[in-house]
mmCIF file of C-alpha atoms in Angstrom:
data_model
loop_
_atom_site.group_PDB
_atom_site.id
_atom_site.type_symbol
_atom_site.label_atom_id
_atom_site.label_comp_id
_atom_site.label_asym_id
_atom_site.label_seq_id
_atom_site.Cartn_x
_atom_site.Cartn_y
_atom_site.Cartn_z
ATOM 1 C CA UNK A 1 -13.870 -9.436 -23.294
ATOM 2 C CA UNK A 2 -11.917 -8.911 -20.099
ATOM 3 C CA UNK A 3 -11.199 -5.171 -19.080
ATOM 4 C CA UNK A 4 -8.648 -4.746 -16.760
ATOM 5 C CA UNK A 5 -8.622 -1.884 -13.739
ATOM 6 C CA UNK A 6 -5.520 -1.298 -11.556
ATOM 7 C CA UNK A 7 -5.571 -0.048 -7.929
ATOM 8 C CA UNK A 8 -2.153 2.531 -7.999
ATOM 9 C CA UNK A 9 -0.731 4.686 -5.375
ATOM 10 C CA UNK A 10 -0.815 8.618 -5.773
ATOM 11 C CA UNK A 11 1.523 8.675 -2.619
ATOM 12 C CA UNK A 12 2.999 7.255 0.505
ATOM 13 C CA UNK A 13 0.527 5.739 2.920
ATOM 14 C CA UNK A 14 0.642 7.348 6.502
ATOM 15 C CA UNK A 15 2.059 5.006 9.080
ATOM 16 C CA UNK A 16 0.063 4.773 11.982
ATOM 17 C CA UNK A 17 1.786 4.573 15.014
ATOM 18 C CA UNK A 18 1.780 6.308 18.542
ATOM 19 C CA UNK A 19 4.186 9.016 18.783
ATOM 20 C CA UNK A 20 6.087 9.433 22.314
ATOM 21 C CA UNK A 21 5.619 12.838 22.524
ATOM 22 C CA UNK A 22 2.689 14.573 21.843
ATOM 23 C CA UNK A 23 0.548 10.851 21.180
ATOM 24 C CA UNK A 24 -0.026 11.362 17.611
ATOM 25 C CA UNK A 25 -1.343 7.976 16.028
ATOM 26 C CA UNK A 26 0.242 9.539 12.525
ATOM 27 C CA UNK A 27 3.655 9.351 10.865
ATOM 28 C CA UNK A 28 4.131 10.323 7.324
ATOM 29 C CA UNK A 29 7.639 9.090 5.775
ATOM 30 C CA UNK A 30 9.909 11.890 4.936
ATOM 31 C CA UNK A 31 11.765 9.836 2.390
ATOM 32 C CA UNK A 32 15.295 10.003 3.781
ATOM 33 C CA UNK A 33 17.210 7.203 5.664
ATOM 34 C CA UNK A 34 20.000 7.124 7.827
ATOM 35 C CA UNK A 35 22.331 5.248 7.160
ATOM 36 C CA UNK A 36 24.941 4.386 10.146
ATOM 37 C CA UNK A 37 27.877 2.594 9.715
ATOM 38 C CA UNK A 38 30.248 1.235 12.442
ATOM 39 C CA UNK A 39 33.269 -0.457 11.263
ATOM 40 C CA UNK A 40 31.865 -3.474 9.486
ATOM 41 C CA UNK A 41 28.547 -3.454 10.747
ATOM 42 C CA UNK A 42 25.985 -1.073 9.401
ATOM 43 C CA UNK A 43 22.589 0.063 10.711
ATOM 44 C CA UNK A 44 19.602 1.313 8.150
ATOM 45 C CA UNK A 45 16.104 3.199 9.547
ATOM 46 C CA UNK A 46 13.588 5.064 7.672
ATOM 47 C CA UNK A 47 12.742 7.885 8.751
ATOM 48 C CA UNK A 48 9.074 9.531 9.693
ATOM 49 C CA UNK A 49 7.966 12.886 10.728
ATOM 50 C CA UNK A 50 4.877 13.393 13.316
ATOM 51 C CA UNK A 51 2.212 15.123 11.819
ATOM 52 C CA UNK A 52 1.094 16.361 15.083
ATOM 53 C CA UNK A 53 4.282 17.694 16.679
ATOM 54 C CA UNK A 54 6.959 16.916 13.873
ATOM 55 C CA UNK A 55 8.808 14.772 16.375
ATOM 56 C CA UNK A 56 11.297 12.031 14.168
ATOM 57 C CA UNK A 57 10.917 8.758 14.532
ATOM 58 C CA UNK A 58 13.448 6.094 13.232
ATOM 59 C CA UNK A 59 11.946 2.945 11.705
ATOM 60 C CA UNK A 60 14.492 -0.046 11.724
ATOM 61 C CA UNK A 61 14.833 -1.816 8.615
ATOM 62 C CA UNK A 62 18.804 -3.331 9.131
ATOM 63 C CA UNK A 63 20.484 -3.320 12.237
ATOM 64 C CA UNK A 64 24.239 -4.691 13.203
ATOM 65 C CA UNK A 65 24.240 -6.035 9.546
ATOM 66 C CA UNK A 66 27.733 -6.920 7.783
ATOM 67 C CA UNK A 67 28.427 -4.540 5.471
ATOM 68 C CA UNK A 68 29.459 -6.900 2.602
ATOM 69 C CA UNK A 69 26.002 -8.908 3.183
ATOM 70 C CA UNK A 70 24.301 -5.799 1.683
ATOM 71 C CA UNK A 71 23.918 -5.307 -2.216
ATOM 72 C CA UNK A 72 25.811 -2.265 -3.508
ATOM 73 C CA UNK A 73 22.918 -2.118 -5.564
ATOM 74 C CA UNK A 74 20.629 -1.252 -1.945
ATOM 75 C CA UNK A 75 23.253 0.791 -0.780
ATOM 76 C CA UNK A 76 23.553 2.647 -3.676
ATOM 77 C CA UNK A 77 19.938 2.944 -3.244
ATOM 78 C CA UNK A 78 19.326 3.947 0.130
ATOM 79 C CA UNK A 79 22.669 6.948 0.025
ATOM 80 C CA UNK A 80 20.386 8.124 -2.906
ATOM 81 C CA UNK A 81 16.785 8.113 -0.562
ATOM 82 C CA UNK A 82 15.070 6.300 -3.328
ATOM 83 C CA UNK A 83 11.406 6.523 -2.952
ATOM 84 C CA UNK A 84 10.513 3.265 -4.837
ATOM 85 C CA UNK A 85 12.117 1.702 -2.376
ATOM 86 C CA UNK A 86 11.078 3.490 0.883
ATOM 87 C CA UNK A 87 7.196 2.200 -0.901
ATOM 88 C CA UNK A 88 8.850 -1.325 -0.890
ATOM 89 C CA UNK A 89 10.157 -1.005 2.801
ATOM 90 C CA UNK A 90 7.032 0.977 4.085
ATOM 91 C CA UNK A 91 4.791 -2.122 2.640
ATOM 92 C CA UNK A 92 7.130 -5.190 3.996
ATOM 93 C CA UNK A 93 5.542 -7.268 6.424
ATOM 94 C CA UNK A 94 8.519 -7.794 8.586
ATOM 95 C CA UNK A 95 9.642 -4.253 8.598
ATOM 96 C CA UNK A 96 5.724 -3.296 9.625
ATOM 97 C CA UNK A 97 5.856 -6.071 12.746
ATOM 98 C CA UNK A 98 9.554 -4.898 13.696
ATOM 99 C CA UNK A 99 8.476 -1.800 14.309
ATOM 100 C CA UNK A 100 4.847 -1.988 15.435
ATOM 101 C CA UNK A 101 3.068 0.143 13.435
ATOM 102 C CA UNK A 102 0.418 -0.261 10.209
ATOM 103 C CA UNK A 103 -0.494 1.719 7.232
ATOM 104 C CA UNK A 104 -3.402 3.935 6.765
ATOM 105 C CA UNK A 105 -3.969 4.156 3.065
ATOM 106 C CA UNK A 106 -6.756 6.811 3.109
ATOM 107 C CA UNK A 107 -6.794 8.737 0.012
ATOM 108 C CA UNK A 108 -3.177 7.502 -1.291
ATOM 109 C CA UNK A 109 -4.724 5.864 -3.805
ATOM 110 C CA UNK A 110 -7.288 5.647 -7.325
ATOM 111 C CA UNK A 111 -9.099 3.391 -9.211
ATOM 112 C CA UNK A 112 -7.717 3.593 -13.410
ATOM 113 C CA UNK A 113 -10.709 2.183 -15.719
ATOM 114 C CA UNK A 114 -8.919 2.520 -18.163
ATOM 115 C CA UNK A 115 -12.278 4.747 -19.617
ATOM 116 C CA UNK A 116 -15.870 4.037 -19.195
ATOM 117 C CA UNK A 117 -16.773 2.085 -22.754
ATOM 118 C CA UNK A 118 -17.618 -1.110 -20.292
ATOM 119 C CA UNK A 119 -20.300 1.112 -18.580
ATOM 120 C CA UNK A 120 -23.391 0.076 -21.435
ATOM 121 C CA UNK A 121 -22.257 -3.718 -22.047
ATOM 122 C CA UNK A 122 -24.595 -6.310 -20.835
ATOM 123 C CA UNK A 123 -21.690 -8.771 -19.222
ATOM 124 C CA UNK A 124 -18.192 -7.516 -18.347
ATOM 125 C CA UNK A 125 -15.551 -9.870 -16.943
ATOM 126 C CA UNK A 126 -13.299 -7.214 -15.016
ATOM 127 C CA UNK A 127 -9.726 -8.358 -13.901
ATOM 128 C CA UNK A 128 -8.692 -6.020 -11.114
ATOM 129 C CA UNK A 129 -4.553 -5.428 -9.995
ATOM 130 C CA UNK A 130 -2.704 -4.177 -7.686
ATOM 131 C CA UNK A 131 0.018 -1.894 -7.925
ATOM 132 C CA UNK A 132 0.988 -2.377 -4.198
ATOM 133 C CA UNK A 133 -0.907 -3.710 -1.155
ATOM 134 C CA UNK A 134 -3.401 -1.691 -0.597
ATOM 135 C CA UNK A 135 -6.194 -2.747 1.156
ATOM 136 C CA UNK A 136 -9.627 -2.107 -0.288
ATOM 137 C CA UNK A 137 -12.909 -3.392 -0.158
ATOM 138 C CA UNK A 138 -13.659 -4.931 -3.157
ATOM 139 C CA UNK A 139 -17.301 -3.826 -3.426
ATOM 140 C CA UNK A 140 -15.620 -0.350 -2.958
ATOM 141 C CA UNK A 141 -13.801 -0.810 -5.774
ATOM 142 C CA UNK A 142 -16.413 -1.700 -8.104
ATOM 143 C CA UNK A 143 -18.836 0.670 -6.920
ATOM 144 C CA UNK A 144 -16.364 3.351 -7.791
ATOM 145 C CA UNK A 145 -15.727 1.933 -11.644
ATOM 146 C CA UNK A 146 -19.590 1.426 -12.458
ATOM 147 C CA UNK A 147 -20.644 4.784 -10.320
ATOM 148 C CA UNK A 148 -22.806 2.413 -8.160
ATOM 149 C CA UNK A 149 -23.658 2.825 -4.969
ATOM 150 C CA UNK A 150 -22.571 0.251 -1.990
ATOM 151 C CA UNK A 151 -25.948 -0.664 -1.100
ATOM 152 C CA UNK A 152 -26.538 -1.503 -5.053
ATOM 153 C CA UNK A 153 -23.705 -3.707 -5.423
ATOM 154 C CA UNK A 154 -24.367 -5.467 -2.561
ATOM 155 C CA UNK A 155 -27.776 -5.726 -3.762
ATOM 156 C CA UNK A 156 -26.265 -7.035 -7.314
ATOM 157 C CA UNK A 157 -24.259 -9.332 -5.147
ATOM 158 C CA UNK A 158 -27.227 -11.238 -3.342
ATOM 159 C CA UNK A 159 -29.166 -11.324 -6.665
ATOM 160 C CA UNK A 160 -26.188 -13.118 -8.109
ATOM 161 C CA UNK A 161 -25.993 -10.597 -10.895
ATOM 162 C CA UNK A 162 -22.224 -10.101 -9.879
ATOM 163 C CA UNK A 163 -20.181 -12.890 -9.570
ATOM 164 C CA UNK A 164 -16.791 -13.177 -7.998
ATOM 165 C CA UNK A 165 -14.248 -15.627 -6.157
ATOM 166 C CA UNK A 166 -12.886 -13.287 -3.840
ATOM 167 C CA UNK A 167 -15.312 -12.239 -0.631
ATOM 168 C CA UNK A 168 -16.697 -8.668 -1.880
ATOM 169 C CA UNK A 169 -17.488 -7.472 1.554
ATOM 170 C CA UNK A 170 -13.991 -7.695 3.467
ATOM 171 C CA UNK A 171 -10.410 -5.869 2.793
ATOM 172 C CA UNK A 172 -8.423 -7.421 0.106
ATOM 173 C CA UNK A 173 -5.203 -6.503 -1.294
ATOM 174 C CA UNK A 174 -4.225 -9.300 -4.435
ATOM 175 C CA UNK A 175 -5.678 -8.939 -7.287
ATOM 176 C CA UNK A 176 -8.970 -10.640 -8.146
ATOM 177 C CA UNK A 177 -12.006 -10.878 -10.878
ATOM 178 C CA UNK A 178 -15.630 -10.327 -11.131
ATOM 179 C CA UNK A 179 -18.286 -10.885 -13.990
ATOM 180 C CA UNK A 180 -21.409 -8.087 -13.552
ATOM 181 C CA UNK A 181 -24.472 -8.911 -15.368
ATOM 182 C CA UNK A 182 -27.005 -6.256 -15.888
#
């Protein structure tokens, strides 16, 4: 029987980045944008607060874009500061590299077992997913849903007593599966 876990967000990752005031290496989103429009051409940024002197930074997601080229769907979206997508802008690779800075997803985010009934079984096949790229260490992950240790699942690991495609010791963010066998 395969159980299935899923790695979600309880809120927006901090964006670390130097600040040019006070040199902060922490942002947090403040979930507006601002949304500039000259003539036909319309510039979009996301906006982030310093947590060290509250300085605003503007993150670039459009700029000099033709008005018409944008969806009036997005638009619609970004007059109304919608948070799904400020999670969807935060976590795009190209917005991330235009604006030099990465996320820190420190406790903005849970494991859900779904319950603990897999806890006594003697095999479990465990299919873990992603509710957004957040990077994790796999053996973090199933230390957490078994209430192991680290050091034992490592252990478990060597012994070949858990089983997996994916490399358990390095940060993944895609989903993945393991087998445990006690």
């Amino acid at each position: 029987m395969l159980i299935t876990w899923a790695v979600v967000p309880t809120r927006l990752p901090i964006i670390r980045r130097r600040c040019h005031v006070c040199a902060s290496a922490h942002f947090r989103p403040s979930g507006r944008f601002r949304v500039n429009a000259n003539h036909k051409l319309i510039d979009i940024w996301l906006l982030a607060l310093c947590t060290g002197c509250g300085d605003t930074v503007k993150l670039e997601v459009l700029e000099r874009t033709t008005v018409r080229s944008i969806p009036a769907e997005l638009l619609d979206r970004l007059h109304d500061n919608d948070s799904r997508l400020i999670a969807e802008l935060l976590q795009d690779p190209i917005v991330q590299r235009r604006n030099r800075f990465v996320l820190d997803w420190d406790n903005a985010w849970r494991l859900d077992t779904n319950g603990s009934d897999h806890l006594d079984r003697d095999i479990v096949e465990v299919a873990v997913r992603f509710a957004a790229r957040i990077p994790v260490r796999p053996a973090r992950l199933i230390a957490a849903g078994f209430g192991l240790s680290r050091a034992e699942v490592d252990r478990m690991s060597e012994e070949g007593k858990l089983v997996s495609t994916v490399r358990l010791s390095g940060k993944l963010s895609g989903d993945f599966t393991f087998t445990l066998k006690r």
